mmCIF file with all atom_site columns, C-alpha atoms in Angstrom:
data_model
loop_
_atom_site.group_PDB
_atom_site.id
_atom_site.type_symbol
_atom_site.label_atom_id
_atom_site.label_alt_id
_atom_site.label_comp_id
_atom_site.label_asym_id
_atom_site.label_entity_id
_atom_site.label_seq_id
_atom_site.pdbx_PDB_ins_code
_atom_site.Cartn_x
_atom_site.Cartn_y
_atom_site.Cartn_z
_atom_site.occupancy
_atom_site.B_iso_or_equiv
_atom_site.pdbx_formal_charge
_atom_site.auth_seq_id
_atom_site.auth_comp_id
_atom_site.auth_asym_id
_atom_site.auth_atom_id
_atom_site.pdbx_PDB_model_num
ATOM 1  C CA . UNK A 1 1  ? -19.066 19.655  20.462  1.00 75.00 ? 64  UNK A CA 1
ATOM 2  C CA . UNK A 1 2  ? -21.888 19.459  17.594  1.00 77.00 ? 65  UNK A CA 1
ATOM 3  C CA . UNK A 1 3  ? -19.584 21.684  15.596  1.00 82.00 ? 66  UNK A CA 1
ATOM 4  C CA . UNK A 1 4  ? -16.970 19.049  15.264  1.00 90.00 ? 67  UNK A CA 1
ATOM 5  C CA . UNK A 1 5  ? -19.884 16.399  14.988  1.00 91.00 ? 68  UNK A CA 1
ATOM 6  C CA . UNK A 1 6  ? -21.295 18.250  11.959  1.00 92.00 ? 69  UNK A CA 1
ATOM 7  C CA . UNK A 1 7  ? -17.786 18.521  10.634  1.00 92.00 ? 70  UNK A CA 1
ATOM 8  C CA . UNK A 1 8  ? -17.086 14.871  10.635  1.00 95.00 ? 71  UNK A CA 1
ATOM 9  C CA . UNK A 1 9  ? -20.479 14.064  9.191   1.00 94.00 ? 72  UNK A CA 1
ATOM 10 C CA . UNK A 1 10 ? -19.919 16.334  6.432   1.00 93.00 ? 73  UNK A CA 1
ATOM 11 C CA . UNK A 1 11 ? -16.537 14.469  5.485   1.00 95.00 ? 74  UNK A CA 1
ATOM 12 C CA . UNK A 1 12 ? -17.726 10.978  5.908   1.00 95.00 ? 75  UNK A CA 1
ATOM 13 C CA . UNK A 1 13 ? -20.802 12.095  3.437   1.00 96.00 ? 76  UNK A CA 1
ATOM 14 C CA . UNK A 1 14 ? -18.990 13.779  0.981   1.00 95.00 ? 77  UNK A CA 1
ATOM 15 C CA . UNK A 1 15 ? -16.796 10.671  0.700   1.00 91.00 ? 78  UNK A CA 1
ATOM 16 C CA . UNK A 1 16 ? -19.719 8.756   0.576   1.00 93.00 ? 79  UNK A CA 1
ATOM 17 C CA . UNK A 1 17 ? -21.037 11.073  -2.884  1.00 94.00 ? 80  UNK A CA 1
ATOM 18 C CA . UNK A 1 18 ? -17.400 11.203  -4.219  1.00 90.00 ? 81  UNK A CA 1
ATOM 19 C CA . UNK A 1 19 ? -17.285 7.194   -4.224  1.00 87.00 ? 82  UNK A CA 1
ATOM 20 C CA . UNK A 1 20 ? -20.794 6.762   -4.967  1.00 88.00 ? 83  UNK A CA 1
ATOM 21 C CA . UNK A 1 21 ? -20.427 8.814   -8.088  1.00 90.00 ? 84  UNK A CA 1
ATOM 22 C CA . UNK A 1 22 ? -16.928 6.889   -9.320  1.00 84.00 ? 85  UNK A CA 1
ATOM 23 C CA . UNK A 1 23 ? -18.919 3.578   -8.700  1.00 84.00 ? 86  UNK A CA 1
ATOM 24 C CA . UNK A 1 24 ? -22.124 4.891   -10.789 1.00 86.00 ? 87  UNK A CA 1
ATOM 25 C CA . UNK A 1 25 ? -19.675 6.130   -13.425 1.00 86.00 ? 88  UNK A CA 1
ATOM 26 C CA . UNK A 1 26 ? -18.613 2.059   -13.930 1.00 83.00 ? 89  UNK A CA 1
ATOM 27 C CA . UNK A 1 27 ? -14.466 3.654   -13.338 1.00 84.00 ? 90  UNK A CA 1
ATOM 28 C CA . UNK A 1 28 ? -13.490 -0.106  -12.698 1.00 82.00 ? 91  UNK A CA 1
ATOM 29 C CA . UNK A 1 29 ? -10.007 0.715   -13.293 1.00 84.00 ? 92  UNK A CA 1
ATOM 30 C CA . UNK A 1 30 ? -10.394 3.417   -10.829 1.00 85.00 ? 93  UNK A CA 1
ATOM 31 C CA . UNK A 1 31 ? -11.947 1.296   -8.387  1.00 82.00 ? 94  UNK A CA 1
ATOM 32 C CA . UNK A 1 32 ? -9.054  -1.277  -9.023  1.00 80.00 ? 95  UNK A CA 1
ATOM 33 C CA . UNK A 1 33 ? -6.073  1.397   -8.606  1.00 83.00 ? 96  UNK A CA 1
ATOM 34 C CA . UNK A 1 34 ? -7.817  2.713   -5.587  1.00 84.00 ? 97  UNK A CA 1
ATOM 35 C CA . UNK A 1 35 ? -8.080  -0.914  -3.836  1.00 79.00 ? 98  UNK A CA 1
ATOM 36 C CA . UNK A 1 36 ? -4.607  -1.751  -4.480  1.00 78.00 ? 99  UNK A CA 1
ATOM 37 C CA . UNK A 1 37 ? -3.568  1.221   -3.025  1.00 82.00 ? 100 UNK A CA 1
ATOM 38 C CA . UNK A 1 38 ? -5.337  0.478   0.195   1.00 80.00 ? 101 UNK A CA 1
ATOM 39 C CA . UNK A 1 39 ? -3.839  -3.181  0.149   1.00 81.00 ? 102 UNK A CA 1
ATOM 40 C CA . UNK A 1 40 ? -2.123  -3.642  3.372   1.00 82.00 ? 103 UNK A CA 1
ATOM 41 C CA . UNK A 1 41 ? 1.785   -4.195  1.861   1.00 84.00 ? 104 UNK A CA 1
ATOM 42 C CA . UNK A 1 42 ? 1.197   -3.171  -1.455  1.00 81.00 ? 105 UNK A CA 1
ATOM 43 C CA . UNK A 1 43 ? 4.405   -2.051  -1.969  1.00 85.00 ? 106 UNK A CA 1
ATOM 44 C CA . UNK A 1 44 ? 8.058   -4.087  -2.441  1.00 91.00 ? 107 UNK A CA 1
ATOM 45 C CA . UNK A 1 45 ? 8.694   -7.155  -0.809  1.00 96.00 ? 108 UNK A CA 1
ATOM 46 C CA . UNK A 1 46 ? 7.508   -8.755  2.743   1.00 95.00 ? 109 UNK A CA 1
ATOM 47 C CA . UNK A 1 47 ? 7.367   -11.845 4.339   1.00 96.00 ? 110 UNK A CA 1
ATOM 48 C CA . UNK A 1 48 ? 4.902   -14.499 3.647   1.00 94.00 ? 111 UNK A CA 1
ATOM 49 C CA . UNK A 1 49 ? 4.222   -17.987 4.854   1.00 95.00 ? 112 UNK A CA 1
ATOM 50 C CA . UNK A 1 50 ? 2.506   -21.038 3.266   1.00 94.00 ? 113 UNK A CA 1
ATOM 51 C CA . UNK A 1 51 ? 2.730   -24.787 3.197   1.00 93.00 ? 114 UNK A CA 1
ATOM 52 C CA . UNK A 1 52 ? 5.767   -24.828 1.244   1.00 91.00 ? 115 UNK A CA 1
ATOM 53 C CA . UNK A 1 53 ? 7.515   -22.511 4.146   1.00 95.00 ? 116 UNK A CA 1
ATOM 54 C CA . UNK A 1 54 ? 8.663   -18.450 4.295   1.00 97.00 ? 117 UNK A CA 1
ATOM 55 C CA . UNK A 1 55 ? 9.572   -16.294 1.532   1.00 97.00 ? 118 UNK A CA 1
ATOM 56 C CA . UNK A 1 56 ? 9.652   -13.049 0.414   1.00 97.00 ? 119 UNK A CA 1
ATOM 57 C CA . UNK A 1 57 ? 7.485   -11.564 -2.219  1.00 97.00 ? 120 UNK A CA 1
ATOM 58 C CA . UNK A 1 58 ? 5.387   -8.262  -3.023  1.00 96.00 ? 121 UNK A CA 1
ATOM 59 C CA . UNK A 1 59 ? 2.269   -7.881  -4.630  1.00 93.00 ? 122 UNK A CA 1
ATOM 60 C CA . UNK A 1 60 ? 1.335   -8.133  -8.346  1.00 93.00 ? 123 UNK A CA 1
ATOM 61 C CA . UNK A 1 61 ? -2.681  -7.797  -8.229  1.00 89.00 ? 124 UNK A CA 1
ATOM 62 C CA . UNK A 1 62 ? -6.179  -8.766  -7.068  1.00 88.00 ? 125 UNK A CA 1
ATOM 63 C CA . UNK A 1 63 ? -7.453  -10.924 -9.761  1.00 89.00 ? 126 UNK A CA 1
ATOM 64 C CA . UNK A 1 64 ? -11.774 -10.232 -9.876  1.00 85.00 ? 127 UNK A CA 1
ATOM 65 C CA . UNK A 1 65 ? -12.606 -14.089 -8.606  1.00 87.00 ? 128 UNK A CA 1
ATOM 66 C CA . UNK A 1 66 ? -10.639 -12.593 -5.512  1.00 85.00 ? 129 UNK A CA 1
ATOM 67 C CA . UNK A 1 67 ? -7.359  -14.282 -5.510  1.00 92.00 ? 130 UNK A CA 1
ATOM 68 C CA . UNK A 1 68 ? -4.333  -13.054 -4.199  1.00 93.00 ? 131 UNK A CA 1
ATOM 69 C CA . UNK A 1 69 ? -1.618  -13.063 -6.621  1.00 95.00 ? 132 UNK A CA 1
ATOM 70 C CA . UNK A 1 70 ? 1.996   -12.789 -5.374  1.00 96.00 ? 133 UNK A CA 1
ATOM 71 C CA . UNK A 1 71 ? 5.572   -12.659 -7.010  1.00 97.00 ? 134 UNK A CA 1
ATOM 72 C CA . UNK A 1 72 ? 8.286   -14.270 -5.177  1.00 96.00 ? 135 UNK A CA 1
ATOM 73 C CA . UNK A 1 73 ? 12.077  -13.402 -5.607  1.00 96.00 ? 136 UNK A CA 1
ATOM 74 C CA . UNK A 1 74 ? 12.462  -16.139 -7.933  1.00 95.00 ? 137 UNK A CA 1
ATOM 75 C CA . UNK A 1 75 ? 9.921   -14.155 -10.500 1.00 95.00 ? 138 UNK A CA 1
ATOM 76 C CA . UNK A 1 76 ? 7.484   -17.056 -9.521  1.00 95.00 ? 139 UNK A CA 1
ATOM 77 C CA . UNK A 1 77 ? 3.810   -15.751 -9.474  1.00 97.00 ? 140 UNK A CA 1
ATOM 78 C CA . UNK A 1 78 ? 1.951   -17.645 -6.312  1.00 96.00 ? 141 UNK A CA 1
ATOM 79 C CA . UNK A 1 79 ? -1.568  -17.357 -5.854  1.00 96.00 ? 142 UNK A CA 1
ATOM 80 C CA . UNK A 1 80 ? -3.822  -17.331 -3.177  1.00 95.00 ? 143 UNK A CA 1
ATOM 81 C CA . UNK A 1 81 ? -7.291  -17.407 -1.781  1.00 93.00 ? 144 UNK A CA 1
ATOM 82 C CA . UNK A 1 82 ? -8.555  -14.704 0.683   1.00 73.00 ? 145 UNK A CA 1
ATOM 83 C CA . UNK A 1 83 ? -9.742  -17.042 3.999   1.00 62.00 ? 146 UNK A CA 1
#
């Protein structure tokens, strides 16, 4: 129905305003928290592949230039580029 329509609109837009006003406020750290948070396995340890084989490891950060930065169970930081 347009009821529910309206209703949806109204959420998407005042997400749209709430975000739009962190980003015009410069909250980098903010921004940063909130994108980790949405980082598909951003939390503890999973399963990763690269040319050196499988191993576990969990998240430590984004970097700005984009890289992925892991830590394996050895405490060794790898670090990769988004394809």
């Amino acid at each position: 129905s347009t009821h529910k329509i309206m209703d949806v609109f109204n959420s998407i837009m005042e997400n749209v305003q709430y975000y739009n006003s962190i980003l015009q406020a410069k909250k980098e750290a903010f921004i940063d928290r909130l994108y980790f948070e949405s980082l598909y396995r951003n939390n503890g340890f999973h399963t990763y592949e690269d040319k050196e084989g499988i191993f576990n490891a969990c998240i430590v950060e984004v970097l700005p230039e984009g890289f992925l930065v892991l830590k394996d169970e050895q405490v060794r930081n790898r670090q990769y580029a988004f394809k």
